[in-house]
mmCIF file of C-alpha atoms in Angstrom:
data_model
loop_
_atom_site.group_PDB
_atom_site.id
_atom_site.type_symbol
_atom_site.label_atom_id
_atom_site.label_comp_id
_atom_site.label_asym_id
_atom_site.label_seq_id
_atom_site.Cartn_x
_atom_site.Cartn_y
_atom_site.Cartn_z
ATOM 1 C CA MET A 1 72.353 -6.800 90.422
ATOM 2 C CA THR A 2 68.731 -6.239 89.419
ATOM 3 C CA SER A 3 66.722 -4.576 92.197
ATOM 4 C CA ILE A 4 64.522 -7.119 93.974
ATOM 5 C CA ASN A 5 62.220 -7.010 96.998
ATOM 6 C CA LYS A 6 62.329 -9.201 100.111
ATOM 7 C CA LYS A 7 59.857 -11.812 98.876
ATOM 8 C CA GLN A 8 61.638 -12.133 95.539
ATOM 9 C CA LYS A 9 64.906 -12.617 97.421
ATOM 10 C CA LEU A 10 63.301 -15.335 99.566
ATOM 11 C CA ALA A 11 62.171 -17.150 96.412
ATOM 12 C CA ILE A 12 65.599 -16.879 94.801
ATOM 13 C CA HIS A 13 67.352 -18.332 97.857
ATOM 14 C CA HIS A 14 64.722 -20.962 98.713
ATOM 15 C CA TYR A 15 66.061 -24.502 98.436
ATOM 16 C CA GLY A 16 65.174 -28.062 99.386
ATOM 17 C CA THR A 17 61.411 -28.213 98.862
ATOM 18 C CA PRO A 18 58.987 -27.304 96.045
ATOM 19 C CA LEU A 19 58.085 -23.621 95.854
ATOM 20 C CA LEU A 20 55.000 -22.078 94.256
ATOM 21 C CA ILE A 21 55.000 -18.378 93.418
ATOM 22 C CA ILE A 22 51.649 -16.707 92.746
ATOM 23 C CA ALA A 23 51.974 -13.228 91.264
ATOM 24 C CA GLY A 24 50.332 -11.037 88.653
ATOM 25 C CA ALA A 25 51.559 -9.900 85.264
ATOM 26 C CA GLY A 26 54.579 -7.610 85.336
ATOM 27 C CA SER A 27 55.431 -8.397 88.970
ATOM 28 C CA GLY A 28 58.826 -9.934 88.214
ATOM 29 C CA LYS A 29 58.233 -13.696 88.053
ATOM 30 C CA THR A 30 60.627 -14.170 85.133
ATOM 31 C CA THR A 31 63.215 -11.982 86.866
ATOM 32 C CA VAL A 32 63.015 -14.250 89.913
ATOM 33 C CA ILE A 33 63.504 -17.357 87.784
ATOM 34 C CA THR A 34 66.481 -15.960 85.874
ATOM 35 C CA LEU A 35 68.156 -14.723 89.074
ATOM 36 C CA LYS A 36 67.438 -18.060 90.747
ATOM 37 C CA ILE A 37 69.191 -19.851 87.885
ATOM 38 C CA GLN A 38 72.175 -17.541 88.355
ATOM 39 C CA HIS A 39 72.126 -18.250 92.115
ATOM 40 C CA LEU A 40 71.935 -22.027 91.599
ATOM 41 C CA ILE A 41 74.938 -21.989 89.270
ATOM 42 C CA GLN A 42 77.204 -19.354 90.792
ATOM 43 C CA GLU A 43 76.392 -19.633 94.498
ATOM 44 C CA MET A 44 75.266 -23.248 94.908
ATOM 45 C CA GLY A 45 77.496 -24.912 92.345
ATOM 46 C CA PHE A 46 74.865 -26.525 90.131
ATOM 47 C CA PRO A 47 76.183 -27.275 86.621
ATOM 48 C CA GLY A 48 74.240 -25.100 84.193
ATOM 49 C CA ASP A 49 73.123 -28.054 82.115
ATOM 50 C CA SER A 50 71.542 -29.697 85.186
ATOM 51 C CA ILE A 51 68.880 -26.959 85.294
ATOM 52 C CA LEU A 52 65.652 -27.106 83.293
ATOM 53 C CA ALA A 53 63.456 -24.019 82.933
ATOM 54 C CA ILE A 54 60.117 -24.437 81.171
ATOM 55 C CA THR A 55 57.740 -21.709 80.072
ATOM 56 C CA PHE A 56 54.615 -21.586 77.931
ATOM 57 C CA THR A 57 55.431 -19.433 74.879
ATOM 58 C CA ASN A 58 58.383 -19.300 72.489
ATOM 59 C CA LYS A 59 58.661 -15.564 73.104
ATOM 60 C CA ALA A 60 58.956 -16.066 76.874
ATOM 61 C CA ALA A 61 61.481 -18.893 76.413
ATOM 62 C CA ASN A 62 63.652 -16.777 74.109
ATOM 63 C CA GLU A 63 63.533 -13.789 76.462
ATOM 64 C CA MET A 64 64.416 -15.948 79.452
ATOM 65 C CA GLN A 65 67.274 -17.623 77.577
ATOM 66 C CA GLU A 66 68.721 -14.216 76.634
ATOM 67 C CA ARG A 67 68.464 -12.930 80.201
ATOM 68 C CA VAL A 68 70.033 -16.082 81.643
ATOM 69 C CA MET A 69 72.949 -15.950 79.191
ATOM 70 C CA GLN A 70 73.662 -12.351 80.235
ATOM 71 C CA LEU A 71 73.945 -13.442 83.872
ATOM 72 C CA ILE A 72 76.080 -16.581 83.694
ATOM 73 C CA ASN A 73 79.445 -17.692 82.376
ATOM 74 C CA ARG A 74 78.890 -20.185 79.552
ATOM 75 C CA GLU A 75 81.789 -22.273 80.878
ATOM 76 C CA GLU A 76 79.575 -23.076 83.875
ATOM 77 C CA GLY A 77 77.190 -24.901 81.538
ATOM 78 C CA VAL A 78 74.079 -23.675 79.773
ATOM 79 C CA PRO A 79 70.648 -24.327 81.354
ATOM 80 C CA LYS A 80 67.907 -25.821 79.230
ATOM 81 C CA VAL A 81 65.283 -23.104 78.675
ATOM 82 C CA SER A 82 62.323 -24.310 76.641
ATOM 83 C CA THR A 83 58.575 -24.325 76.176
ATOM 84 C CA PHE A 84 56.624 -27.411 77.225
ATOM 85 C CA HIS A 85 56.016 -28.274 73.590
ATOM 86 C CA ALA A 86 59.614 -27.791 72.417
ATOM 87 C CA PHE A 87 60.965 -29.885 75.302
ATOM 88 C CA CYS A 88 58.475 -32.661 74.572
ATOM 89 C CA LEU A 89 59.156 -32.572 70.840
ATOM 90 C CA GLU A 90 62.872 -33.082 71.468
ATOM 91 C CA CYS A 91 62.025 -36.151 73.537
ATOM 92 C CA LEU A 92 59.804 -37.517 70.760
ATOM 93 C CA PHE A 93 62.494 -36.965 68.120
ATOM 94 C CA LEU A 94 64.835 -39.082 70.248
ATOM 95 C CA TYR A 95 62.401 -41.834 71.231
ATOM 96 C CA TYR A 96 59.713 -41.806 68.516
ATOM 97 C CA GLY A 97 59.662 -45.597 68.239
ATOM 98 C CA ARG A 98 58.671 -45.994 71.892
ATOM 99 C CA VAL A 99 55.337 -44.243 71.259
ATOM 100 C CA GLY A 100 54.429 -45.913 67.986
ATOM 101 C CA LEU A 101 55.868 -43.320 65.618
ATOM 102 C CA GLU A 102 58.228 -43.844 62.731
ATOM 103 C CA LYS A 103 61.288 -41.754 61.977
ATOM 104 C CA ASN A 104 60.570 -38.425 60.246
ATOM 105 C CA PHE A 105 57.040 -38.212 61.647
ATOM 106 C CA ILE A 106 55.203 -35.039 60.687
ATOM 107 C CA ILE A 107 53.454 -32.376 62.782
ATOM 108 C CA LEU A 108 50.034 -31.341 61.573
ATOM 109 C CA ASP A 109 49.212 -27.657 61.378
ATOM 110 C CA THR A 110 45.727 -26.241 61.923
ATOM 111 C CA SER A 111 44.770 -26.419 58.246
ATOM 112 C CA ASP A 112 45.766 -30.109 58.082
ATOM 113 C CA GLN A 113 43.630 -30.845 61.132
ATOM 114 C CA LYS A 114 40.657 -29.018 59.652
ATOM 115 C CA ARG A 115 40.871 -30.972 56.384
ATOM 116 C CA ILE A 116 41.008 -34.314 58.192
ATOM 117 C CA LEU A 117 38.161 -33.433 60.540
ATOM 118 C CA LYS A 118 36.003 -32.119 57.697
ATOM 119 C CA ARG A 119 36.440 -35.426 55.877
ATOM 120 C CA ILE A 120 35.576 -37.424 59.006
ATOM 121 C CA SER A 121 32.608 -35.211 59.837
ATOM 122 C CA GLU A 122 31.157 -35.602 56.347
ATOM 123 C CA ALA A 123 31.662 -39.371 56.442
ATOM 124 C CA LEU A 124 29.718 -39.534 59.730
ATOM 125 C CA GLY A 125 27.039 -37.123 58.503
ATOM 126 C CA LEU A 126 27.476 -34.769 61.457
ATOM 127 C CA SER A 127 25.626 -31.476 61.745
ATOM 128 C CA ASP A 128 27.796 -28.460 60.903
ATOM 129 C CA THR A 129 25.908 -26.510 63.547
ATOM 130 C CA GLN A 130 26.207 -28.909 66.469
ATOM 131 C CA TYR A 131 29.567 -30.410 65.506
ATOM 132 C CA SER A 132 31.423 -27.613 63.757
ATOM 133 C CA ILE A 133 35.100 -28.111 62.889
ATOM 134 C CA PRO A 134 36.290 -25.533 65.506
ATOM 135 C CA PHE A 135 34.156 -27.324 68.126
ATOM 136 C CA LEU A 136 35.627 -30.713 67.203
ATOM 137 C CA MET A 137 39.163 -29.306 67.302
ATOM 138 C CA GLN A 138 38.517 -27.869 70.760
ATOM 139 C CA GLN A 139 37.093 -31.196 71.946
ATOM 140 C CA ILE A 140 40.132 -33.108 70.684
ATOM 141 C CA GLU A 141 42.442 -30.642 72.418
ATOM 142 C CA THR A 142 40.477 -31.062 75.668
ATOM 143 C CA ILE A 143 40.643 -34.862 75.444
ATOM 144 C CA LYS A 144 44.407 -34.774 74.983
ATOM 145 C CA ASN A 145 45.095 -32.058 77.570
ATOM 146 C CA ASN A 146 43.095 -34.000 80.154
ATOM 147 C CA LEU A 147 44.578 -37.394 79.223
ATOM 148 C CA ILE A 148 41.103 -38.839 78.710
ATOM 149 C CA GLN A 149 41.126 -42.480 77.590
ATOM 150 C CA ILE A 150 38.444 -42.765 74.919
ATOM 151 C CA ASP A 151 38.862 -46.536 74.729
ATOM 152 C CA ARG A 152 37.737 -46.919 78.358
ATOM 153 C CA ALA A 153 34.176 -46.986 79.672
ATOM 154 C CA GLY A 154 32.860 -43.877 81.396
ATOM 155 C CA HIS A 155 35.171 -41.419 79.676
ATOM 156 C CA GLY A 156 32.457 -38.744 79.780
ATOM 157 C CA VAL A 157 32.838 -37.637 76.148
ATOM 158 C CA ASP A 158 29.933 -37.203 73.709
ATOM 159 C CA THR A 159 29.634 -40.449 71.725
ATOM 160 C CA LYS A 160 29.853 -38.723 68.342
ATOM 161 C CA VAL A 161 32.874 -36.702 69.451
ATOM 162 C CA ALA A 162 34.449 -39.933 70.687
ATOM 163 C CA ASP A 163 33.810 -41.513 67.275
ATOM 164 C CA VAL A 164 35.408 -38.538 65.521
ATOM 165 C CA PHE A 165 38.381 -38.708 67.890
ATOM 166 C CA THR A 166 38.913 -42.426 67.254
ATOM 167 C CA ARG A 167 38.848 -41.932 63.473
ATOM 168 C CA TYR A 168 41.065 -38.849 63.730
ATOM 169 C CA GLU A 169 43.678 -40.754 65.724
ATOM 170 C CA ALA A 170 43.590 -43.599 63.192
ATOM 171 C CA GLU A 171 44.183 -41.071 60.404
ATOM 172 C CA LEU A 172 47.163 -39.590 62.265
ATOM 173 C CA LYS A 173 48.662 -43.030 62.734
ATOM 174 C CA LYS A 174 48.253 -43.762 59.018
ATOM 175 C CA LEU A 175 50.018 -40.493 58.169
ATOM 176 C CA ASN A 176 52.780 -41.017 60.775
ATOM 177 C CA ALA A 177 51.718 -37.653 62.175
ATOM 178 C CA ILE A 178 51.083 -35.915 65.471
ATOM 179 C CA ASP A 179 49.228 -32.735 66.314
ATOM 180 C CA PHE A 180 50.127 -30.020 68.815
ATOM 181 C CA GLY A 181 48.366 -31.788 71.686
ATOM 182 C CA ASP A 182 50.206 -35.027 70.971
ATOM 183 C CA MET A 183 53.555 -33.407 71.759
ATOM 184 C CA LEU A 184 52.644 -33.357 75.452
ATOM 185 C CA LYS A 185 50.326 -36.373 75.509
ATOM 186 C CA LYS A 186 52.790 -38.722 73.801
ATOM 187 C CA THR A 187 55.694 -37.492 75.926
ATOM 188 C CA HIS A 188 53.618 -38.240 79.018
ATOM 189 C CA GLU A 189 53.000 -41.714 77.575
ATOM 190 C CA LEU A 190 56.724 -42.041 76.848
ATOM 191 C CA PHE A 191 57.697 -41.245 80.446
ATOM 192 C CA LYS A 192 54.958 -43.379 82.020
ATOM 193 C CA GLN A 193 55.714 -46.473 79.961
ATOM 194 C CA ASN A 194 59.521 -46.212 79.831
ATOM 195 C CA PRO A 195 61.108 -45.854 83.286
ATOM 196 C CA ASP A 196 64.587 -45.984 81.737
ATOM 197 C CA ILE A 197 63.935 -42.809 79.732
ATOM 198 C CA LEU A 198 62.443 -41.017 82.729
ATOM 199 C CA GLU A 199 65.498 -42.045 84.748
ATOM 200 C CA ARG A 200 67.720 -40.356 82.159
ATOM 201 C CA ILE A 201 65.691 -37.164 82.582
ATOM 202 C CA HIS A 202 66.037 -37.428 86.366
ATOM 203 C CA SER A 203 69.785 -37.950 86.032
ATOM 204 C CA GLN A 204 70.173 -34.961 83.719
ATOM 205 C CA TYR A 205 68.083 -32.344 85.506
ATOM 206 C CA LYS A 206 68.551 -31.628 89.204
ATOM 207 C CA TYR A 207 66.507 -28.440 89.390
ATOM 208 C CA ILE A 208 63.301 -27.645 87.494
ATOM 209 C CA LEU A 209 61.683 -24.216 87.219
ATOM 210 C CA VAL A 210 58.363 -23.596 85.506
ATOM 211 C CA ASP A 211 57.194 -20.141 84.405
ATOM 212 C CA GLU A 212 53.604 -19.290 83.394
ATOM 213 C CA TYR A 213 52.334 -22.702 84.474
ATOM 214 C CA GLN A 214 48.772 -23.581 83.414
ATOM 215 C CA ASP A 215 47.464 -25.295 86.535
ATOM 216 C CA THR A 216 44.232 -26.286 84.781
ATOM 217 C CA ASN A 217 46.110 -28.353 82.208
ATOM 218 C CA VAL A 218 46.276 -31.972 83.412
ATOM 219 C CA VAL A 219 48.981 -33.153 81.021
ATOM 220 C CA GLN A 220 51.264 -30.214 81.896
ATOM 221 C CA TYR A 221 50.859 -30.983 85.592
ATOM 222 C CA GLN A 222 51.541 -34.684 85.059
ATOM 223 C CA LEU A 223 54.650 -33.968 82.986
ATOM 224 C CA VAL A 224 56.071 -31.639 85.645
ATOM 225 C CA TYR A 225 55.219 -34.197 88.329
ATOM 226 C CA LEU A 226 57.010 -36.989 86.483
ATOM 227 C CA ILE A 227 60.074 -34.892 85.618
ATOM 228 C CA ALA A 228 60.410 -33.554 89.179
ATOM 229 C CA ARG A 229 59.378 -36.693 91.047
ATOM 230 C CA LYS A 230 62.906 -37.485 92.220
#
């Protein structure tokens, strides 16, 4: 077994209540999560496919998946190891119609976003200095990450940015497209507005582990809260 210290062992064997681990880079957080998955399956009898492990980058997800597969017997079931975005995208592929998308919706890349925003900015006559395309992209990302409702009074967003956002969203709808931020935002909408779908998630996953959690990201927090609520 991988060498672990007393606090790591406590985390691996902790059960019954939420647990937050705060530790620096290279201190063994991912090791704790992979060994905890092994413990849940082999010592506590959890089916592998009842465990969901979420991390932030594809690289981290792939590394964790490889390490988990080295520790468990595949016949015990395979845990779901994914990034936030990949997990959410799978949900949207299954339930696209529930969030106003059509089948075969597209995902915009950065260059697509820039072209759309440039067109909107020019149509509104915005200053390239004050409302540059990178600035507008960052503002849109912030709006989506913080689940800000532009159509409600007191949203606290610059009026011109709000106008750009409204037109940008209309353009995405016309294209049957989503951007990177929509993967999380629309999945949050999906879970909030469709209790039956959230219940399926609750029924599937009995233990949720999150690695490299961004505690300043509202939509990530809300997604974890909804998934783990039961």
